[in-house]
Amino acid sequence: QKEVEQNSGPLSVPEGAIASLNCTYSDRGSQSFFWYRQYSGKSPELIMFIYSNGDKEDGRFTAQLNKASQYVSLLIRDSQPSDSATYLCAVSPAGNNRKLIWGLGTSLAVNP
Amino acid sequence: DTGVSQDPRHKITKRGQNVTFRCDPISEHNRLYWYRQTLGQGPEFLTYFQNEAQLEKSRLLSDRFSAERPKGSFSTLEIQRTEQGDSAMYLCASSRSGRAGYEQYFGPGTRLTVT
């Protein structure tokens, strides 16, 4: 059973701080990793994707991938109250880039 | 570049009725996916099309569910004889395939309530 695990939270950070969200996966051969943001009652919005080991930065977001340790993380710098949402980690299993295995999400609350 | 669109956004139906949802993917995307999501869960995969071919369907999907993508553009998802357990958000996503990148982008979803 391929799994993706995230802490459910809630993760609470003050405005302006760095929020760190983590995700571990069980399929060692996984190739593609995605972070989605989902506001309550809305659909998931793709905010980051990463395919290679290391860091990938896009604005205030940084995705970090460590395939040896089988984890991927998302850092949000200068957190804003508008970042308060559930963050879903999704992973494509080995040899299947059309399929996504989803975590249950981490709830983030950014306090003004 | 317009995003994925879905229609309707909300649907309330009585148990036993049939419902149909429509999804229009991003125009250059040849892959289209249907998911279902309930509160506190990640999206649950239902089915997947590449162009007009339905290549995968979840084993969890009962025979009451059917999907089509007749010309490789928009898709429809039909639920026959709805049950209260079908109440959920139905999500459509689209992506490219191959080296062009296969990130999935979601539409706004259709929220179904079965009374």
Tab-separated table of C-alpha atoms in Angstrom:
chain	number	residue	atom	x	y	z
A	1	GLN	CA	0.000	0.000	0.000
A	2	LYS	CA	1.656	3.190	-1.159
A	3	GLU	CA	1.196	5.943	1.402
A	4	VAL	CA	1.762	9.625	1.846
A	5	GLU	CA	1.719	10.939	5.387
A	6	GLN	CA	1.373	14.439	6.753
A	7	ASN	CA	0.801	15.818	10.220
A	8	SER	CA	-2.806	16.921	10.356
A	9	GLY	CA	-2.026	19.935	12.502
A	10	PRO	CA	-3.229	22.490	13.062
A	11	LEU	CA	0.113	24.169	12.633
A	12	SER	CA	-0.092	27.642	14.072
A	13	VAL	CA	2.490	30.329	13.249
A	14	PRO	CA	2.565	34.097	13.811
A	15	GLU	CA	2.333	36.448	10.868
A	16	GLY	CA	5.742	37.007	9.288
A	17	ALA	CA	7.215	33.717	10.511
A	18	ILE	CA	8.340	30.744	8.437
A	19	ALA	CA	5.836	27.904	8.218
A	20	SER	CA	7.333	24.451	7.646
A	21	LEU	CA	5.142	21.638	6.376
A	22	ASN	CA	6.401	18.097	6.012
A	23	CYS	CA	5.378	15.049	4.029
A	24	THR	CA	6.793	11.520	3.956
A	25	TYR	CA	6.097	8.856	1.370
A	26	SER	CA	6.533	5.105	1.308
A	27	ASP	CA	7.246	4.374	-2.394
A	28	ARG	CA	11.003	4.790	-2.769
A	29	GLY	CA	10.682	4.970	-6.551
A	30	SER	CA	8.373	8.001	-6.540
A	31	GLN	CA	9.437	10.615	-9.064
A	32	SER	CA	7.145	13.633	-8.806
A	33	PHE	CA	5.989	15.623	-5.820
A	34	PHE	CA	3.332	18.281	-5.558
A	35	TRP	CA	2.025	20.718	-2.981
A	36	TYR	CA	-1.535	21.958	-3.218
A	37	ARG	CA	-3.231	24.622	-1.122
A	38	GLN	CA	-6.901	24.186	-0.352
A	39	TYR	CA	-9.098	26.788	1.280
A	40	SER	CA	-12.192	25.585	3.088
A	41	GLY	CA	-14.920	24.689	0.596
A	42	LYS	CA	-12.676	25.288	-2.422
A	43	SER	CA	-10.757	23.026	-4.779
A	44	PRO	CA	-7.012	22.274	-4.490
A	45	GLU	CA	-4.683	24.824	-6.049
A	46	LEU	CA	-1.242	23.732	-7.246
A	47	ILE	CA	1.418	25.918	-5.634
A	48	MET	CA	4.653	23.944	-6.048
A	49	PHE	CA	6.000	20.888	-7.788
A	50	ILE	CA	9.447	19.339	-7.585
A	51	TYR	CA	11.021	16.461	-9.463
A	52	SER	CA	14.692	16.528	-8.401
A	53	ASN	CA	16.482	16.330	-5.084
A	54	GLY	CA	17.201	19.674	-3.502
A	55	ASP	CA	15.369	22.953	-3.175
A	56	LYS	CA	13.040	24.750	-5.530
A	57	GLU	CA	11.999	28.307	-4.786
A	58	ASP	CA	9.046	30.285	-6.111
A	59	GLY	CA	8.375	33.592	-4.422
A	60	ARG	CA	7.716	32.990	-0.725
A	61	PHE	CA	7.477	29.217	-1.245
A	62	THR	CA	10.330	26.710	-1.185
A	63	ALA	CA	9.895	23.003	-1.790
A	64	GLN	CA	12.617	20.690	-0.497
A	65	LEU	CA	12.982	17.099	-1.680
A	66	ASN	CA	15.135	14.410	-0.095
A	67	LYS	CA	14.595	11.125	-1.921
A	68	ALA	CA	17.054	9.203	0.248
A	69	SER	CA	15.010	10.019	3.337
A	70	GLN	CA	11.719	9.930	1.426
A	71	TYR	CA	10.401	13.270	2.508
A	72	VAL	CA	9.348	16.473	0.858
A	73	SER	CA	8.715	19.716	2.663
A	74	LEU	CA	7.196	23.084	1.942
A	75	LEU	CA	8.490	26.271	3.520
A	76	ILE	CA	6.415	29.435	3.464
A	77	ARG	CA	8.413	32.549	4.290
A	78	ASP	CA	6.863	35.737	5.669
A	79	SER	CA	3.608	33.889	6.371
A	80	GLN	CA	0.439	35.892	5.883
A	81	PRO	CA	-3.053	35.316	7.294
A	82	SER	CA	-4.138	34.592	3.699
A	83	ASP	CA	-1.852	31.533	3.778
A	84	SER	CA	-4.186	29.946	6.333
A	85	ALA	CA	-5.458	26.846	4.548
A	86	THR	CA	-4.963	23.102	4.301
A	87	TYR	CA	-1.840	22.043	2.425
A	88	LEU	CA	-2.021	18.739	0.596
A	89	CYS	CA	1.026	16.744	-0.427
A	90	ALA	CA	0.663	14.510	-3.491
A	91	VAL	CA	3.154	12.039	-4.930
A	92	SER	CA	3.287	10.203	-8.247
A	93	PRO	CA	4.303	6.566	-7.750
A	94	ALA	CA	7.151	5.005	-9.652
A	95	GLY	CA	6.459	4.598	-13.351
A	96	ASN	CA	3.058	6.272	-13.256
A	97	ASN	CA	3.064	10.034	-13.768
A	98	ARG	CA	-0.694	10.192	-14.237
A	99	LYS	CA	-1.527	8.954	-10.747
A	100	LEU	CA	-1.349	10.936	-7.510
A	101	ILE	CA	-1.219	9.461	-4.033
A	102	TRP	CA	-2.537	12.063	-1.606
A	103	GLY	CA	-1.822	12.879	1.991
A	104	LEU	CA	-4.678	13.993	4.226
A	105	GLY	CA	-3.291	17.500	4.467
A	106	THR	CA	-1.888	19.790	7.135
A	107	SER	CA	-4.021	22.635	8.402
A	108	LEU	CA	-2.051	25.883	8.713
A	109	ALA	CA	-3.226	28.865	10.725
A	110	VAL	CA	-1.293	32.133	10.435
A	111	ASN	CA	-2.152	34.424	13.315
A	112	PRO	CA	-2.071	38.212	12.831
B	1	ASP	CA	-4.820	30.625	-20.651
B	2	THR	CA	-8.163	29.891	-19.051
B	3	GLY	CA	-8.295	27.345	-16.276
B	4	VAL	CA	-10.353	24.223	-15.827
B	5	SER	CA	-14.065	24.951	-15.601
B	6	GLN	CA	-16.843	22.828	-14.147
B	7	ASP	CA	-20.587	23.064	-14.323
B	8	PRO	CA	-22.702	23.208	-12.256
B	9	ARG	CA	-20.912	24.479	-9.177
B	10	HIS	CA	-23.601	23.162	-6.879
B	11	LYS	CA	-26.209	20.454	-7.305
B	12	ILE	CA	-28.888	19.358	-4.884
B	13	THR	CA	-30.783	16.253	-5.872
B	14	LYS	CA	-33.080	13.718	-4.323
B	15	ARG	CA	-31.965	10.178	-3.716
B	16	GLY	CA	-32.569	7.992	-6.726
B	17	GLN	CA	-32.234	10.770	-9.308
B	18	ASN	CA	-29.542	10.875	-11.975
B	19	VAL	CA	-27.074	13.760	-12.181
B	20	THR	CA	-24.531	14.794	-14.794
B	21	PHE	CA	-21.549	17.085	-14.359
B	22	ARG	CA	-19.444	18.716	-17.035
B	23	CYS	CA	-15.739	19.566	-17.086
B	24	ASP	CA	-13.863	21.694	-19.616
B	25	PRO	CA	-10.090	21.214	-19.272
B	26	ILE	CA	-7.314	23.654	-20.078
B	27	SER	CA	-7.299	23.718	-23.871
B	28	GLU	CA	-3.843	22.271	-24.545
B	29	HIS	CA	-4.153	19.532	-21.920
B	30	ASN	CA	-4.793	16.034	-23.255
B	31	ARG	CA	-5.247	14.337	-19.882
B	32	LEU	CA	-8.381	14.719	-17.808
B	33	TYR	CA	-9.095	13.326	-14.349
B	34	TRP	CA	-12.149	13.031	-12.142
B	35	TYR	CA	-11.836	12.930	-8.361
B	36	ARG	CA	-14.223	12.931	-5.428
B	37	GLN	CA	-13.442	14.603	-2.124
B	38	THR	CA	-15.204	14.487	1.214
B	39	LEU	CA	-14.470	16.574	4.292
B	40	GLY	CA	-11.083	15.936	5.848
B	41	GLN	CA	-9.914	13.626	3.093
B	42	GLY	CA	-7.600	14.022	0.152
B	43	PRO	CA	-9.075	13.748	-3.336
B	44	GLU	CA	-10.112	10.200	-4.242
B	45	PHE	CA	-9.309	9.179	-7.817
B	46	LEU	CA	-12.319	8.138	-9.907
B	47	THR	CA	-11.206	7.940	-13.531
B	48	TYR	CA	-8.731	9.246	-16.083
B	49	PHE	CA	-8.771	10.029	-19.814
B	50	GLN	CA	-5.968	10.554	-22.268
B	51	ASN	CA	-7.540	12.309	-25.197
B	52	GLU	CA	-10.871	10.498	-25.709
B	53	ALA	CA	-9.741	7.161	-24.260
B	54	GLN	CA	-10.734	6.262	-20.710
B	55	LEU	CA	-7.571	4.515	-19.575
B	56	GLU	CA	-8.209	3.932	-15.911
B	57	LYS	CA	-11.181	3.669	-13.605
B	58	SER	CA	-11.075	3.201	-9.855
B	59	ARG	CA	-12.108	-0.217	-8.629
B	60	LEU	CA	-13.996	1.604	-5.901
B	61	LEU	CA	-16.260	3.175	-8.493
B	62	SER	CA	-19.614	1.465	-8.710
B	63	ASP	CA	-21.426	0.800	-11.956
B	64	ARG	CA	-23.666	3.753	-11.192
B	65	PHE	CA	-20.832	6.068	-12.213
B	66	SER	CA	-19.907	6.624	-15.833
B	67	ALA	CA	-17.711	9.164	-17.554
B	68	GLU	CA	-17.190	10.166	-21.152
B	69	ARG	CA	-14.878	12.407	-23.134
B	70	PRO	CA	-16.238	11.904	-26.641
B	71	LYS	CA	-14.048	14.269	-28.645
B	72	GLY	CA	-11.088	14.496	-26.351
B	73	SER	CA	-12.120	17.922	-25.108
B	74	PHE	CA	-14.799	18.327	-22.426
B	75	SER	CA	-15.888	15.431	-20.231
B	76	THR	CA	-19.070	14.457	-18.424
B	77	LEU	CA	-19.506	12.424	-15.260
B	78	GLU	CA	-22.901	10.845	-14.679
B	79	ILE	CA	-24.135	9.314	-11.454
B	80	GLN	CA	-27.242	7.176	-11.772
B	81	ARG	CA	-29.656	6.429	-8.924
B	82	THR	CA	-27.866	8.734	-6.520
B	83	GLU	CA	-27.429	7.727	-2.890
B	84	GLN	CA	-26.788	9.889	0.152
B	85	GLY	CA	-23.240	8.533	0.282
B	86	ASP	CA	-22.579	10.184	-3.075
B	87	SER	CA	-22.694	13.607	-1.431
B	88	ALA	CA	-19.236	15.066	-1.953
B	89	MET	CA	-17.226	17.571	-3.957
B	90	TYR	CA	-16.563	16.256	-7.463
B	91	LEU	CA	-13.327	17.597	-8.848
B	92	CYS	CA	-11.996	17.641	-12.372
B	93	ALA	CA	-8.331	18.188	-13.184
B	94	SER	CA	-6.330	18.321	-16.382
B	95	SER	CA	-2.686	18.012	-17.339
B	96	ARG	CA	-0.314	17.619	-20.240
B	97	SER	CA	1.537	14.371	-20.734
B	98	GLY	CA	5.167	13.519	-21.374
B	99	ARG	CA	8.151	15.777	-21.010
B	100	ALA	CA	6.014	18.925	-21.273
B	101	GLY	CA	5.110	18.400	-17.643
B	102	TYR	CA	2.175	16.607	-16.133
B	103	GLU	CA	1.158	18.760	-13.229
B	104	GLN	CA	-2.559	18.490	-12.551
B	105	TYR	CA	-4.641	21.657	-12.339
B	106	PHE	CA	-8.046	21.489	-10.734
B	107	GLY	CA	-11.314	23.146	-11.596
B	108	PRO	CA	-13.518	24.764	-8.940
B	109	GLY	CA	-15.454	21.538	-8.329
B	110	THR	CA	-19.121	20.583	-8.244
B	111	ARG	CA	-20.594	20.172	-4.798
B	112	LEU	CA	-23.269	17.476	-4.807
B	113	THR	CA	-25.804	17.142	-2.036
B	114	VAL	CA	-28.128	14.149	-2.123
B	115	THR	CA	-31.185	14.526	0.103
